[in-house]
Amino acid sequence: MTNSSPFTASEIRAWFIDIQNGTRTFRDVMEEHVDENVEWTVTCPGDGDLGKTTPIAGVYHSRAAFAQSTMGPNGLFSKLTQGIQIKEVVDVLVQPSENNEPSERHLTKAVVEWHGTGTLKKSSKGWDNYYAWVFHFDNESKRAVRIRSYLDSAAVNIAFE
């Protein structure tokens, strides 16, 4: 088993630039690079004193469950006229993990900070949110097996009003 990174920051940035340019969709990128049984957490999932802070907050145990919550008929994308458009990929950082346990699979962590915009269907007001997604890629399968998504929960709640 190798501990080298399966992707460079430039390669990961290119996925988001493709979405930004309209040459690929979020679904395309997810299907290619996210494991079907990913553990995807959208903060705050309700495990702290604040409780669940947005309708999409939670822990999803599959790519399909995350897609349904965010891109399905009642998901966040449905509240916007054309979904979320990536305005800017702010930064990408890739860091190989350092596993001391031989039984653990080797993972590479990649952090993608991006800026998304759109137009709310209900009010026609602009949508503006910054995101940080932390990917944990399995170095053998080269797919994300764990993702944690950080976002502005107040902006998400406005979309669901």
Short mmCIF file of C-alpha atoms in Angstrom, two decimals:
data_model
loop_
_atom_site.label_atom_id
_atom_site.label_comp_id
_atom_site.label_asym_id
_atom_site.label_seq_id
_atom_site.Cartn_x
_atom_site.Cartn_y
_atom_site.Cartn_z
CA MET A 1 0.00 0.00 0.00
CA THR A 2 1.36 3.39 -0.93
CA ASN A 3 1.10 6.63 0.98
CA SER A 4 1.56 8.91 -2.02
CA SER A 5 -1.16 11.38 -2.96
CA PRO A 6 -3.55 10.17 -5.65
CA PHE A 7 -4.18 13.75 -6.85
CA THR A 8 -2.42 17.08 -6.98
CA ALA A 9 -4.00 20.37 -5.92
CA SER A 10 -4.06 21.39 -9.60
CA GLU A 11 -6.03 18.28 -10.58
CA ILE A 12 -8.62 18.82 -7.86
CA ARG A 13 -8.87 22.53 -8.72
CA ALA A 14 -9.53 21.49 -12.35
CA TRP A 15 -12.63 19.48 -11.29
CA PHE A 16 -14.14 22.60 -9.74
CA ILE A 17 -13.06 24.81 -12.65
CA ASP A 18 -14.82 22.35 -15.00
CA ILE A 19 -18.00 22.78 -12.94
CA GLN A 20 -17.50 26.54 -12.98
CA ASN A 21 -17.08 26.56 -16.77
CA GLY A 22 -20.09 24.30 -17.29
CA THR A 23 -18.12 21.47 -18.91
CA ARG A 24 -19.06 19.11 -16.04
CA THR A 25 -21.75 19.04 -13.37
CA PHE A 26 -21.46 18.45 -9.61
CA ARG A 27 -23.03 15.03 -10.23
CA ASP A 28 -20.38 14.18 -12.89
CA VAL A 29 -17.53 15.02 -10.53
CA MET A 30 -19.16 13.20 -7.59
CA GLU A 31 -19.74 10.03 -9.61
CA GLU A 32 -16.14 9.97 -10.80
CA HIS A 33 -14.31 10.93 -7.60
CA VAL A 34 -16.56 10.18 -4.60
CA ASP A 35 -17.03 6.63 -3.33
CA GLU A 36 -20.61 5.34 -3.51
CA ASN A 37 -20.51 4.64 0.26
CA VAL A 38 -18.89 7.91 1.27
CA GLU A 39 -19.47 9.31 4.75
CA TRP A 40 -20.39 12.93 3.95
CA THR A 41 -21.04 15.32 6.83
CA VAL A 42 -22.62 18.70 6.27
CA THR A 43 -22.06 20.77 9.40
CA CYS A 44 -23.71 21.15 11.95
CA PRO A 45 -25.43 17.74 11.88
CA GLY A 46 -27.16 18.14 15.24
CA ASP A 47 -24.74 16.43 17.56
CA GLY A 48 -23.88 19.53 19.63
CA ASP A 49 -25.75 22.06 21.73
CA LEU A 50 -26.86 23.97 18.63
CA GLY A 51 -28.69 21.02 17.15
CA LYS A 52 -29.15 20.66 13.41
CA THR A 53 -28.54 24.14 12.03
CA THR A 54 -29.88 23.77 8.46
CA PRO A 55 -32.25 21.43 6.59
CA ILE A 56 -29.27 19.88 4.76
CA ALA A 57 -27.05 19.46 7.84
CA GLY A 58 -26.41 15.85 8.70
CA VAL A 59 -24.27 12.80 8.15
CA TYR A 60 -24.94 11.00 4.86
CA HIS A 61 -23.70 7.46 4.39
CA SER A 62 -23.79 7.37 0.61
CA ARG A 63 -23.24 9.57 -2.40
CA ALA A 64 -26.89 9.07 -3.36
CA ALA A 65 -28.18 10.24 0.05
CA PHE A 66 -26.06 13.41 -0.13
CA ALA A 67 -27.16 14.09 -3.72
CA GLN A 68 -30.84 13.63 -2.82
CA SER A 69 -30.57 16.08 0.09
CA THR A 70 -28.72 18.76 -1.84
CA MET A 71 -29.65 18.24 -5.49
CA GLY A 72 -32.97 16.41 -5.19
CA PRO A 73 -36.46 17.91 -5.65
CA ASN A 74 -36.48 19.42 -2.14
CA GLY A 75 -32.75 20.02 -1.79
CA LEU A 76 -30.75 23.22 -1.74
CA PHE A 77 -30.23 23.30 -5.52
CA SER A 78 -34.03 23.21 -6.00
CA LYS A 79 -34.30 26.54 -4.16
CA LEU A 80 -32.08 28.24 -6.73
CA THR A 81 -32.99 29.05 -10.34
CA GLN A 82 -29.95 27.28 -11.84
CA GLY A 83 -28.36 25.54 -8.87
CA ILE A 84 -25.10 26.79 -7.44
CA GLN A 85 -22.63 28.33 -9.84
CA ILE A 86 -19.01 28.24 -8.76
CA LYS A 87 -17.77 31.81 -8.86
CA GLU A 88 -14.25 31.08 -7.66
CA VAL A 89 -12.07 28.25 -6.43
CA VAL A 90 -10.30 30.09 -3.65
CA ASP A 91 -7.72 27.51 -2.62
CA VAL A 92 -6.87 23.80 -2.70
CA LEU A 93 -4.50 22.10 -0.26
CA VAL A 94 -3.45 18.45 -0.53
CA GLN A 95 -1.74 16.62 2.33
CA PRO A 96 -0.91 12.89 2.48
CA SER A 97 -1.88 11.28 5.76
CA GLU A 98 0.64 9.77 8.09
CA ASN A 99 -0.76 6.43 9.23
CA ASN A 100 1.04 4.58 12.00
CA GLU A 101 -1.41 1.68 12.03
CA PRO A 102 -0.69 -0.83 9.25
CA SER A 103 -4.35 -1.92 9.21
CA GLU A 104 -5.61 1.57 8.34
CA ARG A 105 -5.99 2.47 4.71
CA HIS A 106 -3.83 5.33 3.53
CA LEU A 107 -5.76 8.51 2.94
CA THR A 108 -4.93 11.85 1.42
CA LYS A 109 -6.65 14.93 2.73
CA ALA A 110 -7.62 17.68 0.30
CA VAL A 111 -9.27 20.93 1.35
CA VAL A 112 -11.15 22.89 -1.29
CA GLU A 113 -12.37 26.39 -0.47
CA TRP A 114 -14.84 27.70 -3.03
CA HIS A 115 -17.36 30.47 -3.56
CA GLY A 116 -20.81 29.69 -4.94
CA THR A 117 -23.54 32.01 -6.18
CA GLY A 118 -27.03 31.70 -7.57
CA THR A 119 -30.49 33.26 -7.57
CA LEU A 120 -33.21 32.26 -5.12
CA LYS A 121 -36.39 31.13 -6.90
CA LYS A 122 -38.82 32.51 -4.30
CA SER A 123 -37.49 36.05 -4.02
CA SER A 124 -35.17 36.40 -7.04
CA LYS A 125 -32.53 37.63 -4.59
CA GLY A 126 -28.90 36.72 -5.06
CA TRP A 127 -27.42 33.70 -3.31
CA ASP A 128 -23.84 33.97 -2.10
CA ASN A 129 -22.03 31.41 0.02
CA TYR A 130 -18.48 30.32 0.75
CA TYR A 131 -17.70 26.64 1.25
CA ALA A 132 -14.83 24.58 2.56
CA TRP A 133 -14.95 20.89 1.73
CA VAL A 134 -12.46 18.53 3.33
CA PHE A 135 -12.02 15.38 1.25
CA HIS A 136 -10.34 12.20 2.51
CA PHE A 137 -9.28 10.17 -0.53
CA ASP A 138 -8.41 6.51 -0.32
CA ASN A 139 -5.04 6.27 -2.05
CA GLU A 140 -5.81 2.90 -3.63
CA SER A 141 -9.30 3.54 -5.02
CA LYS A 142 -8.56 7.25 -5.63
CA ARG A 143 -12.07 8.10 -4.42
CA ALA A 144 -13.23 10.27 -1.55
CA VAL A 145 -14.41 8.01 1.28
CA ARG A 146 -15.09 10.79 3.78
CA ILE A 147 -16.07 14.43 3.21
CA ARG A 148 -16.89 17.22 5.62
CA SER A 149 -18.63 20.29 4.18
CA TYR A 150 -18.54 23.67 5.91
CA LEU A 151 -20.81 26.49 4.78
CA ASP A 152 -22.69 29.58 5.91
CA SER A 153 -25.73 28.05 7.60
CA ALA A 154 -27.59 31.38 7.75
CA ALA A 155 -27.45 31.63 3.94
CA VAL A 156 -28.72 28.06 3.58
CA ASN A 157 -31.61 28.77 5.94
CA ILE A 158 -32.58 31.85 3.89
CA ALA A 159 -32.81 29.60 0.81
CA PHE A 160 -35.23 27.30 2.65
CA GLU A 161 -37.52 30.09 3.98
#
